Amino acid sequence: MADDFPPMTSIKRWLVTTNHKDVGILYIVTAMFFLLFGGVMALLFRAHLWQSGGLGILTDSSFNQAVTAHGLLMVFWFLSPIASGFANYLVPLQIGAKDLAFPRLNALSYWFYLFSGVLLMISFFQGGTFEGGWTMYAPLNVPTYTPAVEATTGGTATILALMLFTLSITLGTMNFLTTIHRSRAEGLGLWNMPLFTWSWLLTVWMMLFAFAALLAALLLLATDRILLTQYFATDQGSGLLWAHIFWFFGHPEVYIVFFPALGIMFETFQTFCGRRLVGRKWVIISMVLVAVQSFLVWMHHMFLTSINLEIKTLFMATTIGISLPFDLMVFALIYTMVKGRVRFTTPFLFSLGALVLFILGGITGVFLGAVVLDYEFRGTYWVVAHFHYVMVSGVTALIAGLYYWWPKITGKMYDETLGKIHFAVYFVGFNLLYFPMFLAWETPRRVFHFAEGMTFYHQLATVGAFVFGASFLIMFYALGKSLVAGPDAPDNPWEFSRTAEWAIPSPPPLENWAGRPSYASGRLEFVDDTKAAATDGGTGSLAVAESGQATLAEHHHEEEEHADHASIWPFGIGLSTAIFFLGLSGLTPYVGQFAEARGADIVGTQDPNMIYPIVTLAGLGMLLYTLWKFGMEEFNAPEMAIAERWPFEGVGNTKLGLWFFLASDVVVFGAALGAFVFMRIHMGWSEWTTVPPAAWPGLLNTYVLLTSSFTVILALVMAERGNKKGLLATLSATMLLGLTFMGVKAWEYSTKFAEGDYWFSGLEYSIYYVTTGLHGLHVILGLLVAGFMIVKIVLQDAYLDDHRPVEYFGLYWHFVDIVWVFLFPLFYLM
């Protein structure tokens, strides 16, 4: 209940909160910390590069670690999360919702993010963090090819930290997609949503599939590093396999990072030019085209590989083609500025700076899109400069968003003079840092020595790095001063702002709206229990009339179902998972000794440390306990009674969220199966060793799982009829069949082990054990859920009045069964 919710000055508030605005603030603050962390890494290696032979500040290994950590921190732990912070805070406000669809999962997403970053920091103290570059190219991503073998544990912890981060992203995407598609205010169609919300909707659609591909790649890499499988430790096409899976994620990631920044640019240009964005309809269409095309250009990162010229030419065309929608968006921003009355506030200056930097980054990127030029520029500082002009243009727009929404989030105004000084130092520092890299383009990237003729350019870049870093100190001072002593912000400090968040107090109340927002009349109104005046939906100020403002500030709309805002269990699950992953990072030596004892040609990397198995078991125990408490907790997050839900009117929030999860899981399994097909073709289809001991166990398990799907359907029928005994019997039958499936798999595995065929015995064995093991893990998770449901039925007569959870479990179980239908012929019959 809101009355029992801890105040913002309480530490407990931030540990238990599930409110979207609190979670947004947590994301923004945490992302700023990782910005500083990654920035320090950058200053370290830029200082080292002051002279051609290096200053000696870093060793060769620590230089590689600093460069890798900088890239990972900025791309994963800063850029996407700070955008997610803005989205958490603002998207529900912009679409008229009181919170996200799944508030506890939203909090869990944040804690996964935070603890993944903590795990990355711990890796520095485990012999050294990962040092194979942020793209983690094979075979440098496995310990065999890593110079500092003692850094195996820290490198593995980094990979597991990334996996935890991708789990955070997956939960977030499910949540935002469900919310935006099913919780828009009455009358707010998709076409009329604010442009920042539009940009975030397309971002999370891209995240749903792109990060699933990354998760699959990380799963395969983690098994190589922990279990000593052979995906990337061979010369049998492993480099190409990693490049395909990673860049299927990696290129959409560029747009995932840039789209929220683009949405901020659209919003700020409209506000500070005093007019609607020119060509708004075409801008939205262009963003949709880019989102789709982003998955069709990944191979331009592989122009230097053995892929044939026809394929390279095709991807050169798709690469150039994806620049065309961006041209339209750039011209829309320029024409909006030309036709408007520009106000050079701090947010607008940063947005304008972002546009200038993005144009330079885009033009230099076209060079790399040409196969012939890419042969010359690939792997040089030209790529470094181009990449940063694109990515940091996104950072520039995100800083514009920070200044733009600062009054709304904090209720305080900032010092415009300090903001403009910040922009001037930032813009000069950035260009002084990165433009010389175009001139020093012959320098190979990620090297700790360079040719003496390039010294001047590198020294300019190093000076620029420190100027650029100093600009952030100005920003932190300006925002800190505002927070401590800044004047109170009005509810709407910007004359021509047009989105709904400016129609409520600054900062907004806990549950956002005193009444129900509605656009049914074509303009924003607050209806039902409030008498707030309608606001101007045109190009003028979007401010609530004084009488309505008082109502919004003082009167809270009472609903029959009151939303909860507090739960400690997301924090508990996040902490438990991080501890479990930390334990896993140190298990490799045990597996290495096991493999050596069975005659494998594998050298143990370190002496075993008994701490890691203990930590693993403790983390697993804590995780199971916190998941149990999470499942048993009564938490109310009511769906909006009246909302726009196209195109998912007939689908509930939970079912839709599950659909999105399964869609991402399709990509995970697709990548694992794709790895099998790719490596088998690469080695020769007929030369492949068939691993299963016989076909009949696979056929038997196919019948077992298909039968279990039938018992799940019967369970749903029993729940609909309110038949408790029948529901218990059918769910128990499903569990028994699932255990039978796992028993047959255990027999298969033990038979192969008895013959001396382990997962580390060769590539074919690795792929068989990992792919079927991934499916088996899904079966185990399903069995745990089924067991939990049976306990709830026995203790609470659950699911008899509301049978939907049984239906949702059935959807997951059917998906697991369908996956097996693909695995059976691939591994047992072909």
Tab-separated table of C-alpha atoms in Angstrom, residues 300 303-304 312 364 367-384 437-438 440-445 454:
chain	number	residue	atom	x	y	z
A	300	HIS	CA	29.578	-6.199	-43.088
A	303	PHE	CA	34.253	-8.453	-44.997
A	304	LEU	CA	37.800	-9.652	-44.241
A	312	LYS	CA	29.788	-9.481	-49.268
A	364	THR	CA	32.830	8.042	-42.060
A	367	PHE	CA	33.532	4.315	-46.035
A	368	LEU	CA	33.534	1.108	-44.008
A	369	GLY	CA	30.392	-0.101	-45.776
A	370	ALA	CA	32.352	-0.436	-49.038
A	371	VAL	CA	34.142	-3.782	-49.266
A	372	VAL	CA	37.279	-2.351	-50.916
A	373	LEU	CA	37.722	0.495	-48.415
A	374	ASP	CA	36.919	-1.817	-45.515
A	375	TYR	CA	39.924	-3.942	-46.465
A	376	GLU	CA	42.087	-0.851	-45.861
A	377	PHE	CA	40.376	0.612	-42.790
A	378	ARG	CA	39.318	-2.506	-40.877
A	379	GLY	CA	41.049	-2.886	-37.525
A	380	THR	CA	42.520	0.637	-37.558
A	381	TYR	CA	41.911	3.828	-35.611
A	382	TRP	CA	39.574	4.938	-38.408
A	383	VAL	CA	37.104	2.378	-37.038
A	384	VAL	CA	37.759	3.568	-33.475
A	437	MET	CA	42.223	9.327	-34.686
A	438	PHE	CA	40.980	9.767	-38.260
A	440	ALA	CA	46.201	8.522	-37.222
A	441	TRP	CA	44.090	5.898	-38.944
A	442	GLU	CA	47.051	3.666	-39.802
A	443	THR	CA	47.468	2.810	-36.127
A	444	PRO	CA	46.109	-0.687	-35.423
A	445	ARG	CA	43.370	-0.635	-32.799
A	454	MET	CA	51.715	9.134	-35.082
